[in-house]
Short mmCIF file of C-alpha atoms and ligand atoms in Angstrom, two decimals:
data_model
loop_
_atom_site.label_atom_id
_atom_site.label_comp_id
_atom_site.label_asym_id
_atom_site.label_seq_id
_atom_site.Cartn_x
_atom_site.Cartn_y
_atom_site.Cartn_z
CA MET A 1 -30.55 -12.50 26.19
CA LEU A 2 -27.63 -11.32 24.12
CA SER A 3 -29.51 -8.36 22.62
CA LEU A 4 -30.70 -7.33 26.11
CA THR A 5 -27.10 -7.21 27.30
CA VAL A 6 -26.12 -5.05 24.32
CA VAL A 7 -28.88 -2.55 25.09
CA VAL A 8 -27.69 -2.23 28.70
CA ILE A 9 -24.10 -1.67 27.55
CA LEU A 10 -24.98 0.95 24.96
CA ASP A 11 -27.17 2.76 27.46
CA ASP A 12 -24.29 3.17 29.87
CA VAL A 13 -21.54 5.24 28.31
CA SER A 14 -19.09 4.60 31.14
CA VAL A 15 -19.40 0.83 30.62
CA LEU A 16 -18.91 1.36 26.90
CA GLY A 17 -15.78 3.35 27.75
CA ASP A 18 -14.47 0.45 29.81
CA ILE A 19 -15.10 -1.95 26.97
CA MET A 20 -13.26 0.34 24.54
CA ALA A 21 -10.41 0.48 27.04
CA ASP A 22 -10.18 -3.31 26.94
CA LYS A 23 -9.55 -3.23 23.23
CA LYS A 24 -6.07 -3.41 21.80
CA ILE A 25 -5.27 -0.06 20.24
CA ILE A 26 -3.70 -0.08 16.79
CA ALA A 27 -1.96 3.23 16.01
CA VAL A 28 -2.41 3.55 12.26
CA LEU A 29 -0.06 5.73 10.24
CA GLY A 30 -1.32 6.83 6.85
CA SER A 31 -4.87 6.58 8.22
CA THR A 32 -6.14 9.18 5.76
CA GLY A 33 -4.50 7.32 2.88
CA SER A 34 -5.00 4.03 1.07
CA GLN A 35 -3.21 1.44 3.19
CA GLY A 36 -3.83 2.89 6.65
CA GLY A 37 -7.35 3.95 5.69
CA GLY A 38 -8.14 0.37 4.66
CA LEU A 39 -6.84 -0.91 7.99
CA CYS A 40 -8.84 1.66 10.00
CA ARG A 41 -12.03 0.74 8.15
CA ALA A 42 -11.34 -2.98 8.67
CA ILE A 43 -10.94 -2.43 12.44
CA LEU A 44 -13.99 -0.16 12.66
CA ASP A 45 -16.14 -2.53 10.60
CA ASP A 46 -15.50 -5.27 13.16
CA PRO A 47 -16.53 -3.74 16.52
CA SER A 48 -16.39 -7.06 18.31
CA GLY A 49 -12.93 -7.88 16.92
CA GLY A 50 -11.09 -6.70 20.04
CA PHE A 51 -9.16 -3.86 18.37
CA ALA A 52 -9.57 -0.08 18.42
CA CYS A 53 -8.32 2.28 15.73
CA ARG A 54 -6.13 5.25 16.58
CA ALA A 55 -5.98 7.12 13.31
CA ILE A 56 -2.84 9.22 12.93
CA THR A 57 -2.72 12.22 10.64
CA ARG A 58 -0.90 15.55 10.52
CA ASP A 59 -4.26 17.25 10.23
CA PRO A 60 -7.10 15.86 12.38
CA ALA A 61 -9.46 18.46 10.86
CA LYS A 62 -9.25 16.99 7.35
CA GLU A 63 -12.32 15.33 5.93
CA LYS A 64 -10.92 11.80 5.82
CA ALA A 65 -9.90 12.03 9.48
CA SER A 66 -13.35 13.31 10.46
CA ALA A 67 -14.95 10.43 8.57
CA LEU A 68 -12.87 7.94 10.58
CA ALA A 69 -13.75 9.74 13.82
CA ALA A 70 -17.44 9.52 12.91
CA GLN A 71 -17.01 5.75 12.52
CA GLY A 72 -15.47 5.50 15.99
CA ALA A 73 -11.74 6.07 15.49
CA GLU A 74 -9.65 8.09 17.92
CA VAL A 75 -7.88 10.68 15.76
CA VAL A 76 -4.43 11.78 16.92
CA ALA A 77 -2.06 14.30 15.34
CA ALA A 78 1.54 13.31 14.59
CA ASP A 79 4.15 13.86 11.90
CA LEU A 80 6.61 11.26 10.62
CA ASP A 81 9.31 13.94 10.73
CA ASP A 82 8.71 14.57 14.44
CA LEU A 83 9.84 11.70 16.69
CA LYS A 84 8.26 13.14 19.83
CA SER A 85 4.87 13.41 18.15
CA LEU A 86 5.10 9.74 17.14
CA GLU A 87 6.05 8.69 20.67
CA ASN A 88 2.97 10.49 21.98
CA ALA A 89 0.78 8.98 19.28
CA PHE A 90 1.99 5.43 20.03
CA ALA A 91 1.67 5.69 23.84
CA GLY A 92 -0.52 2.89 25.19
CA ALA A 93 -0.92 1.28 21.77
CA HIS A 94 -0.74 -2.47 21.32
CA GLY A 95 0.22 -2.23 17.66
CA VAL A 96 1.49 0.17 15.02
CA TYR A 97 0.80 0.09 11.29
CA ALA A 98 3.90 1.69 9.79
CA VAL A 99 3.75 3.18 6.32
CA THR A 100 5.69 6.07 4.77
CA ASN A 101 4.72 8.02 1.70
CA PHE A 102 7.64 8.23 -0.74
CA TRP A 103 5.50 9.98 -3.34
CA GLU A 104 5.07 13.05 -1.18
CA HIS A 105 8.78 13.94 -1.38
CA PHE A 106 10.44 11.46 -3.80
CA SER A 107 13.43 11.08 -1.45
CA ALA A 108 14.83 7.69 -0.39
CA GLU A 109 16.85 9.28 2.42
CA LYS A 110 13.79 11.05 3.81
CA GLU A 111 11.75 7.86 3.60
CA LYS A 112 14.41 6.02 5.62
CA ALA A 113 14.59 8.82 8.21
CA GLN A 114 10.82 8.67 8.64
CA ALA A 115 10.90 4.87 8.99
CA LYS A 116 13.61 5.21 11.64
CA ASN A 117 11.45 7.69 13.55
CA ILE A 118 8.57 5.22 13.48
CA ALA A 119 10.73 2.33 14.70
CA ASP A 120 12.37 4.44 17.44
CA ALA A 121 8.98 5.70 18.64
CA ALA A 122 7.52 2.17 18.60
CA LYS A 123 10.46 0.99 20.74
CA ALA A 124 9.98 3.87 23.18
CA ALA A 125 6.27 3.09 23.47
CA GLY A 126 6.93 -0.63 23.97
CA VAL A 127 4.35 -1.72 21.40
CA ARG A 128 3.70 -5.43 21.02
CA HIS A 129 3.31 -5.69 17.26
CA VAL A 130 4.42 -3.53 14.33
CA ILE A 131 3.52 -4.08 10.72
CA TRP A 132 6.06 -2.36 8.48
CA SER A 133 4.76 -1.83 4.96
CA THR A 134 7.87 -2.53 2.95
CA LEU A 135 9.07 -3.59 -0.48
CA GLU A 136 12.04 -5.60 -1.66
CA ASP A 137 15.56 -4.37 -2.33
CA THR A 138 15.89 -4.54 -6.12
CA ARG A 139 19.67 -4.03 -6.17
CA PRO A 140 20.72 -7.65 -5.58
CA LEU A 141 18.83 -8.56 -8.77
CA MET A 142 21.55 -6.93 -10.90
CA SER A 143 25.27 -6.36 -10.61
CA THR A 144 26.28 -2.75 -10.05
CA GLU A 145 27.78 -2.74 -13.57
CA ASP A 146 24.45 -3.68 -15.15
CA GLU A 147 23.48 -0.76 -17.37
CA ARG A 148 19.96 -1.76 -18.30
CA MET A 149 18.55 0.88 -15.96
CA PRO A 150 20.05 3.99 -14.37
CA ILE A 151 21.15 4.28 -10.76
CA LEU A 152 18.90 6.85 -9.09
CA GLN A 153 19.58 9.09 -6.06
CA GLN A 154 23.25 7.94 -6.04
CA LYS A 155 22.74 4.31 -5.02
CA TYR A 156 19.28 2.98 -5.74
CA ARG A 157 17.65 1.20 -8.66
CA VAL A 158 14.08 1.78 -7.47
CA PRO A 159 14.45 4.24 -4.57
CA HIS A 160 10.96 3.68 -3.09
CA PHE A 161 11.54 -0.09 -3.04
CA ASP A 162 15.20 -0.11 -1.99
CA ALA A 163 14.80 2.52 0.74
CA LYS A 164 11.90 0.63 2.33
CA ALA A 165 13.99 -2.57 2.26
CA GLU A 166 16.97 -0.78 3.82
CA ALA A 167 14.64 0.53 6.51
CA ASN A 168 13.75 -3.06 7.51
CA THR A 169 16.81 -3.08 9.77
CA PHE A 170 15.36 -0.27 11.92
CA PHE A 171 12.53 -2.63 12.89
CA SER A 172 14.76 -5.60 13.66
CA GLY A 173 14.64 -5.15 17.45
CA LEU A 174 10.84 -4.92 17.42
CA PRO A 175 8.08 -7.55 17.18
CA THR A 176 7.53 -6.81 13.50
CA THR A 177 5.75 -8.29 10.51
CA PHE A 178 7.26 -7.17 7.22
CA LEU A 179 4.40 -6.72 4.75
CA VAL A 180 5.54 -6.71 1.11
CA THR A 181 2.79 -5.04 -0.90
CA SER A 182 1.97 -4.92 -4.63
CA PHE A 183 0.96 -2.45 -7.33
CA TYR A 184 -2.39 -0.87 -6.47
CA TRP A 185 -4.99 -1.21 -9.21
CA ASP A 186 -6.27 2.10 -7.77
CA ASN A 187 -3.30 3.72 -9.54
CA LEU A 188 -5.54 3.64 -12.60
CA TYR A 189 -7.61 6.49 -11.19
CA MET A 190 -5.35 7.86 -8.42
CA PHE A 191 -2.02 8.00 -10.22
CA GLY A 192 -3.03 8.79 -13.81
CA LEU A 193 -2.21 5.30 -15.09
CA ALA A 194 -5.55 4.49 -16.75
CA PRO A 195 -5.77 4.05 -20.53
CA LYS A 196 -6.50 7.35 -22.24
CA LYS A 197 -8.78 8.21 -25.13
CA ASP A 198 -7.05 9.69 -28.16
CA ALA A 199 -8.40 12.20 -30.70
CA THR A 200 -9.94 9.36 -32.74
CA GLY A 201 -11.86 8.07 -29.70
CA ASN A 202 -9.71 4.96 -29.27
CA TYR A 203 -8.18 3.94 -25.95
CA GLY A 204 -4.52 3.20 -25.42
CA TRP A 205 -1.81 3.02 -22.79
CA ALA A 206 1.91 2.42 -22.54
CA PHE A 207 3.98 0.50 -20.00
CA PRO A 208 7.50 -0.96 -20.20
CA MET A 209 6.10 -4.32 -19.15
CA GLY A 210 6.29 -6.43 -22.34
CA ASN A 211 4.26 -9.57 -21.70
CA ALA A 212 5.23 -9.86 -18.04
CA LYS A 213 2.62 -10.10 -15.32
CA LEU A 214 2.13 -7.23 -12.90
CA ALA A 215 1.46 -8.20 -9.26
CA GLY A 216 -1.68 -6.23 -8.43
CA ILE A 217 -4.09 -5.68 -5.57
CA ALA A 218 -6.89 -3.29 -4.60
CA ALA A 219 -5.34 -0.82 -2.14
CA GLU A 220 -8.22 -1.29 0.33
CA ASP A 221 -7.32 -4.99 0.57
CA ILE A 222 -3.82 -4.22 1.90
CA GLY A 223 -5.39 -2.75 5.06
CA LYS A 224 -7.71 -5.74 5.36
CA VAL A 225 -4.73 -8.09 5.14
CA ALA A 226 -2.95 -6.02 7.79
CA TYR A 227 -5.98 -6.42 10.06
CA GLY A 228 -5.77 -10.19 9.55
CA ILE A 229 -2.09 -10.07 10.54
CA PHE A 230 -2.81 -8.13 13.75
CA LYS A 231 -5.53 -10.66 14.61
CA ALA A 232 -3.15 -13.58 14.07
CA ALA A 233 -0.16 -11.85 15.67
CA ASP A 234 1.77 -14.82 17.01
CA ARG A 235 1.87 -16.48 13.63
CA PHE A 236 3.35 -13.46 11.88
CA ILE A 237 5.70 -11.67 14.25
CA GLY A 238 9.20 -11.84 12.82
CA LYS A 239 7.83 -12.99 9.45
CA THR A 240 7.76 -11.47 5.98
CA VAL A 241 4.38 -11.66 4.26
CA GLY A 242 4.28 -10.85 0.54
CA ILE A 243 0.83 -10.27 -0.93
CA LEU A 244 -0.93 -9.81 -4.26
CA SER A 245 -4.41 -10.54 -5.51
CA GLU A 246 -3.81 -11.29 -9.18
CA ALA A 247 -0.81 -11.15 -11.48
CA LEU A 248 -1.94 -10.02 -14.93
CA THR A 249 -0.20 -8.88 -18.09
CA ILE A 250 -1.02 -5.36 -19.26
CA ALA A 251 -2.81 -6.91 -22.24
CA GLU A 252 -4.95 -9.01 -19.87
CA MET A 253 -5.72 -5.96 -17.75
CA GLY A 254 -6.74 -4.08 -20.89
CA GLN A 255 -9.06 -6.92 -21.96
CA LYS A 256 -10.69 -7.01 -18.54
CA LEU A 257 -11.09 -3.23 -18.50
CA SER A 258 -12.69 -3.11 -21.93
CA GLN A 259 -15.05 -5.95 -20.98
CA GLY A 260 -15.86 -4.58 -17.51
CA LEU A 261 -16.43 -1.03 -18.75
CA GLY A 262 -18.20 -2.08 -21.93
CA ILE A 263 -15.83 -0.18 -24.23
CA GLY A 264 -13.82 -1.10 -27.31
CA PRO A 265 -10.35 -2.65 -27.27
CA ILE A 266 -7.53 -0.88 -25.43
CA HIS A 267 -4.34 -0.62 -27.42
CA TYR A 268 -1.27 -1.58 -25.39
CA HIS A 269 2.03 -0.05 -26.41
CA ALA A 270 4.78 -2.18 -24.81
CA ALA A 271 7.17 0.73 -24.39
CA GLY A 272 10.90 0.31 -23.98
CA ALA A 273 12.07 1.10 -20.45
CA ASP A 274 14.31 3.97 -21.68
CA GLU A 275 11.41 5.33 -23.72
CA TYR A 276 9.13 5.25 -20.64
CA ARG A 277 11.75 6.88 -18.41
CA GLY A 278 11.95 9.64 -21.03
CA TYR A 279 8.25 10.50 -20.83
CA GLY A 280 9.26 13.23 -18.40
CA PHE A 281 6.44 13.24 -15.87
CA PRO A 282 7.58 13.56 -12.23
CA GLY A 283 8.97 10.19 -11.18
CA ALA A 284 9.10 8.77 -14.75
CA ASP A 285 12.65 7.45 -14.18
CA GLU A 286 11.63 5.81 -10.89
CA MET A 287 8.47 4.29 -12.41
CA GLY A 288 10.39 3.17 -15.50
CA ASN A 289 12.89 1.33 -13.32
CA MET A 290 10.08 -0.17 -11.23
CA PHE A 291 8.14 -1.53 -14.20
CA GLN A 292 11.39 -2.81 -15.71
CA ILE A 293 12.00 -4.76 -12.49
CA TYR A 294 8.48 -6.21 -12.75
CA ARG A 295 9.24 -7.13 -16.38
CA ASP A 296 12.83 -8.36 -16.25
CA PHE A 297 12.54 -10.08 -12.88
CA GLU A 298 8.97 -11.32 -13.13
CA ARG A 299 9.77 -14.66 -11.51
CA GLU A 300 11.48 -13.07 -8.48
CA VAL A 301 8.81 -10.39 -7.96
CA LEU A 302 5.90 -12.83 -8.25
CA GLY A 303 7.78 -15.39 -6.16
CA ALA A 304 7.95 -12.91 -3.27
CA ARG A 305 4.16 -12.47 -3.18
CA SER A 306 1.27 -14.84 -2.65
CA ALA A 307 -2.43 -14.52 -3.41
CA GLU A 308 -3.13 -17.50 -1.14
CA ALA A 309 -1.48 -15.73 1.80
CA ALA A 310 -3.45 -12.56 1.05
CA ARG A 311 -6.75 -14.44 0.76
CA SER A 312 -6.19 -16.45 3.94
CA LEU A 313 -5.67 -13.18 5.86
CA ASN A 314 -8.43 -11.34 4.01
CA PRO A 315 -11.11 -13.70 2.68
CA SER A 316 -12.90 -10.82 0.90
CA LEU A 317 -9.85 -10.09 -1.31
CA VAL A 318 -11.17 -8.75 -4.63
CA THR A 319 -10.06 -9.84 -8.09
CA PHE A 320 -9.33 -7.33 -10.86
CA ASP A 321 -12.77 -7.96 -12.39
CA GLN A 322 -14.42 -7.23 -9.04
CA PHE A 323 -12.22 -4.16 -8.57
CA ILE A 324 -13.36 -2.81 -11.95
CA GLU A 325 -16.98 -3.45 -11.06
CA GLN A 326 -16.60 -1.62 -7.73
CA ASN A 327 -14.75 1.36 -9.22
CA ARG A 328 -16.30 1.61 -12.68
CA GLU A 329 -17.18 5.30 -12.52
CA LYS A 330 -13.83 6.43 -11.11
CA ILE A 331 -11.94 4.47 -13.75
CA ARG A 332 -14.20 5.75 -16.55
CA LYS A 333 -13.62 9.33 -15.41
CA ALA A 334 -9.84 8.82 -15.30
CA MET A 335 -9.90 7.41 -18.85
CA GLU A 336 -11.65 10.48 -20.19
CA GLY A 337 -9.44 12.96 -18.33
N1 NAP B 1 0.73 3.10 -5.31
C1 NAP B 1 1.13 1.84 -5.30
O1 NAP B 1 0.85 1.04 -6.20
C2 NAP B 1 1.95 1.34 -4.15
C3 NAP B 1 2.22 -0.03 -4.08
C4 NAP B 1 3.00 -0.50 -3.02
C5 NAP B 1 3.48 0.38 -2.07
N2 NAP B 1 3.18 1.71 -2.18
C6 NAP B 1 3.72 2.62 -1.15
O2 NAP B 1 2.65 3.15 -0.40
C7 NAP B 1 3.14 4.29 0.28
C8 NAP B 1 2.02 5.29 0.45
O3 NAP B 1 0.96 4.69 1.13
P1 NAP B 1 -0.54 5.02 0.73
O4 NAP B 1 -0.70 4.80 -0.74
O5 NAP B 1 -1.41 4.30 1.66
O6 NAP B 1 -0.58 6.59 1.00
P2 NAP B 1 -1.55 7.72 0.42
O7 NAP B 1 -2.89 7.16 0.13
O8 NAP B 1 -0.82 8.46 -0.66
O9 NAP B 1 -1.67 8.71 1.67
C9 NAP B 1 -0.51 9.18 2.31
C10 NAP B 1 -0.69 9.00 3.80
O10 NAP B 1 0.57 9.22 4.45
C11 NAP B 1 0.38 10.16 5.48
N3 NAP B 1 1.61 10.95 5.62
C12 NAP B 1 2.42 11.38 4.63
N4 NAP B 1 3.43 12.10 5.14
C13 NAP B 1 3.25 12.12 6.49
C14 NAP B 1 3.96 12.70 7.56
N5 NAP B 1 5.08 13.42 7.35
N6 NAP B 1 3.50 12.51 8.80
C15 NAP B 1 2.37 11.79 9.03
N7 NAP B 1 1.66 11.21 8.06
C16 NAP B 1 2.10 11.38 6.80
C17 NAP B 1 -0.79 11.02 5.06
O11 NAP B 1 -1.39 11.55 6.22
P3 NAP B 1 -1.86 13.09 6.38
O12 NAP B 1 -1.67 13.77 5.06
O13 NAP B 1 -3.31 12.97 6.77
O14 NAP B 1 -1.00 13.61 7.47
C18 NAP B 1 -1.68 9.99 4.37
O15 NAP B 1 -2.50 9.35 5.30
C19 NAP B 1 4.30 4.84 -0.56
O16 NAP B 1 5.49 4.91 0.17
C20 NAP B 1 4.41 3.85 -1.72
O17 NAP B 1 5.73 3.56 -2.09
C21 NAP B 1 2.41 2.20 -3.16
#
């Protein structure tokens, strides 16, 4: 009986349209990226879940946007720097997934301005639920006189953390869930952070992390958690949800990588934070400060995130071992490069 009904519905496009119209639209920023992409795929993979994905991008013609459209997403153009475009993109939406991309411009002020645009547009559109992908303000962890790490961009310790936390206030008048994310394991292949092979054929890597544990997660799982939050809206509006999958030391990550990839041991150089900041790649000072926060304030950082919360919202949350298994070739390639 049920399958008969489905055939009738799929045969009649207008009825299908009505059913789509009954779904709650989630306007997803960063839909062509890691977090928003994960959320779009989670919505699209669950057609009977009651939600529809409106994938927002500056360039609807790009391949990742077309792939989402092919899966059933509505693709809409908007730019975080253009308030009007966001208002249009949020019109009629039930929810908004709000994420900014610091790494495109490296500016805390710009990140805050973009977050304000999102919040203002969400207010104008009258959306019922916003998830703001944020991070904690690291400045209260140290006095302003503390010289262990430099102040960056005039007033921040870790600009991409502190700016997101400052931006929380823009969302205060909205039905918002504040989602505190963790280090993506995908940074291994997306951000050049994988161990590298040296001239002797041995693998090694350096982080200013000592023996502290790094709160990690597969980027795709952040979107899946966000989907769980939209589904359980009433429980999470006005709440802060901090998530991780596993907290591992760099030595533990190296052991798992060498085992999962079937390679020899990976040498870990526990760099000093000043040494790491001096490596000179774009954002080395920012990353040095960030890892130093993870190291020096391990208890606070891990205390703000919960694997249980993440798993209850996303039961398919992957461990680091599973992540390695799923991404073996990409990681291998990054280690050779
Ligand atoms: N890497 C990590 O470990 C980590 C951990 C926690 C938090 N984060 C935070 O994650 C954020 C980035 O999210 P992500 O990794 O999901 O992004 P991503 O994969 O780098 O992709 C960036 C996304 O942002 C969109 N975007 C950028 N500028 C835009 C603009 N002006 N208007 C509209 N869309 C814009 C892009 O869309 P189009 O190009 O298609 O327009 C794209 O979808 C950063 O702020 C970072 O601090 C990262």
